[in-house]
Amino acid sequence: MDDQAQFHQLIDGLRRGDSRCGHEFFDQYGPLLGRLAGKNLASWLHRRVDPDDVVQSVCRTFLGHLQKGDYQL
């Protein structure tokens, strides 16, 4: 299966709320999102919020909107 087909299969699983796909998504994209959050989080906010908290919030919001059909990927 090519990368595009795997991506679409992952997104379809996320839309259905498949926890295995959720874990796969987080394993694949979580580290990158964590680095981005850590690099872009304001220093004053960094003292109060951990980059992992930001990643969890972003993923929760993204997955909620994806399951409601708010995104067309």
PDB file of C-alpha atoms in Angstrom:
ATOM      1  CA  MET A   1       0.000   0.000   0.000  1.00  0.00           C
ATOM      2  CA  ASP A   2       1.411   3.425  -0.914  1.00  0.00           C
ATOM      3  CA  ASP A   3       1.824   6.341   1.508  1.00  0.00           C
ATOM      4  CA  GLN A   4      -1.260   8.180   0.271  1.00  0.00           C
ATOM      5  CA  ALA A   5      -3.475   5.112   0.687  1.00  0.00           C
ATOM      6  CA  GLN A   6      -2.074   4.535   4.195  1.00  0.00           C
ATOM      7  CA  PHE A   7      -2.764   8.171   5.095  1.00  0.00           C
ATOM      8  CA  HIS A   8      -6.364   7.915   3.888  1.00  0.00           C
ATOM      9  CA  GLN A   9      -6.818   4.656   5.778  1.00  0.00           C
ATOM     10  CA  LEU A  10      -5.496   6.349   8.939  1.00  0.00           C
ATOM     11  CA  ILE A  11      -7.819   9.347   8.498  1.00  0.00           C
ATOM     12  CA  ASP A  12     -10.817   7.069   7.889  1.00  0.00           C
ATOM     13  CA  GLY A  13      -9.992   5.173  11.078  1.00  0.00           C
ATOM     14  CA  LEU A  14      -9.689   8.430  13.022  1.00  0.00           C
ATOM     15  CA  ARG A  15     -13.080   9.551  11.704  1.00  0.00           C
ATOM     16  CA  ARG A  16     -14.597   6.307  13.001  1.00  0.00           C
ATOM     17  CA  GLY A  17     -12.924   6.791  16.381  1.00  0.00           C
ATOM     18  CA  ASP A  18     -10.690   3.721  16.005  1.00  0.00           C
ATOM     19  CA  SER A  19      -8.350   3.850  19.012  1.00  0.00           C
ATOM     20  CA  ARG A  20      -5.649   1.905  17.146  1.00  0.00           C
ATOM     21  CA  CYS A  21      -5.578   4.655  14.534  1.00  0.00           C
ATOM     22  CA  GLY A  22      -5.488   7.248  17.299  1.00  0.00           C
ATOM     23  CA  HIS A  23      -2.387   5.615  18.757  1.00  0.00           C
ATOM     24  CA  GLU A  24      -0.809   5.342  15.315  1.00  0.00           C
ATOM     25  CA  PHE A  25      -1.566   9.011  14.611  1.00  0.00           C
ATOM     26  CA  PHE A  26      -0.068  10.113  17.919  1.00  0.00           C
ATOM     27  CA  ASP A  27       2.999   7.873  17.487  1.00  0.00           C
ATOM     28  CA  GLN A  28       3.597   9.260  14.009  1.00  0.00           C
ATOM     29  CA  TYR A  29       2.834  12.949  14.526  1.00  0.00           C
ATOM     30  CA  GLY A  30       3.104  13.486  18.302  1.00  0.00           C
ATOM     31  CA  PRO A  31       6.899  13.910  18.457  1.00  0.00           C
ATOM     32  CA  LEU A  32       6.916  16.466  15.630  1.00  0.00           C
ATOM     33  CA  LEU A  33       4.025  18.384  17.171  1.00  0.00           C
ATOM     34  CA  GLY A  34       5.805  18.315  20.532  1.00  0.00           C
ATOM     35  CA  ARG A  35       8.965  19.810  19.031  1.00  0.00           C
ATOM     36  CA  LEU A  36       6.931  22.506  17.275  1.00  0.00           C
ATOM     37  CA  ALA A  37       5.059  23.350  20.462  1.00  0.00           C
ATOM     38  CA  GLY A  38       8.256  23.478  22.500  1.00  0.00           C
ATOM     39  CA  LYS A  39       9.968  25.696  19.958  1.00  0.00           C
ATOM     40  CA  ASN A  40       7.045  28.096  19.492  1.00  0.00           C
ATOM     41  CA  LEU A  41       5.634  28.295  22.993  1.00  0.00           C
ATOM     42  CA  ALA A  42       6.240  31.719  24.534  1.00  0.00           C
ATOM     43  CA  SER A  43       8.725  31.572  27.417  1.00  0.00           C
ATOM     44  CA  TRP A  44       6.221  32.966  29.927  1.00  0.00           C
ATOM     45  CA  LEU A  45       3.697  30.331  28.888  1.00  0.00           C
ATOM     46  CA  HIS A  46       6.303  27.570  28.812  1.00  0.00           C
ATOM     47  CA  ARG A  47       6.640  27.951  32.588  1.00  0.00           C
ATOM     48  CA  ARG A  48       2.937  27.175  33.005  1.00  0.00           C
ATOM     49  CA  VAL A  49       2.180  24.743  30.163  1.00  0.00           C
ATOM     50  CA  ASP A  50       4.158  21.745  28.997  1.00  0.00           C
ATOM     51  CA  PRO A  51       4.524  21.178  25.211  1.00  0.00           C
ATOM     52  CA  ASP A  52       2.915  17.752  25.690  1.00  0.00           C
ATOM     53  CA  ASP A  53      -0.180  19.474  27.101  1.00  0.00           C
ATOM     54  CA  VAL A  54      -0.370  21.588  23.954  1.00  0.00           C
ATOM     55  CA  VAL A  55      -0.018  18.509  21.728  1.00  0.00           C
ATOM     56  CA  GLN A  56      -2.763  16.652  23.595  1.00  0.00           C
ATOM     57  CA  SER A  57      -5.075  19.653  23.303  1.00  0.00           C
ATOM     58  CA  VAL A  58      -4.361  20.069  19.589  1.00  0.00           C
ATOM     59  CA  CYS A  59      -4.908  16.370  18.907  1.00  0.00           C
ATOM     60  CA  ARG A  60      -8.141  16.305  20.934  1.00  0.00           C
ATOM     61  CA  THR A  61      -9.466  19.335  19.042  1.00  0.00           C
ATOM     62  CA  PHE A  62      -8.375  18.020  15.636  1.00  0.00           C
ATOM     63  CA  LEU A  63      -9.835  14.560  16.216  1.00  0.00           C
ATOM     64  CA  GLY A  64     -13.107  15.977  17.539  1.00  0.00           C
ATOM     65  CA  HIS A  65     -13.555  18.160  14.460  1.00  0.00           C
ATOM     66  CA  LEU A  66     -12.494  15.316  12.162  1.00  0.00           C
ATOM     67  CA  GLN A  67     -15.111  12.990  13.661  1.00  0.00           C
ATOM     68  CA  LYS A  68     -17.813  15.660  13.277  1.00  0.00           C
ATOM     69  CA  GLY A  69     -16.929  15.977   9.572  1.00  0.00           C
ATOM     70  CA  ASP A  70     -15.581  19.521   9.826  1.00  0.00           C
ATOM     71  CA  TYR A  71     -12.512  18.697   7.699  1.00  0.00           C
ATOM     72  CA  GLN A  72     -12.234  17.349   4.193  1.00  0.00           C
ATOM     73  CA  LEU A  73      -8.786  15.840   3.689  1.00  0.00           C
TER      74      LEU A  73
END
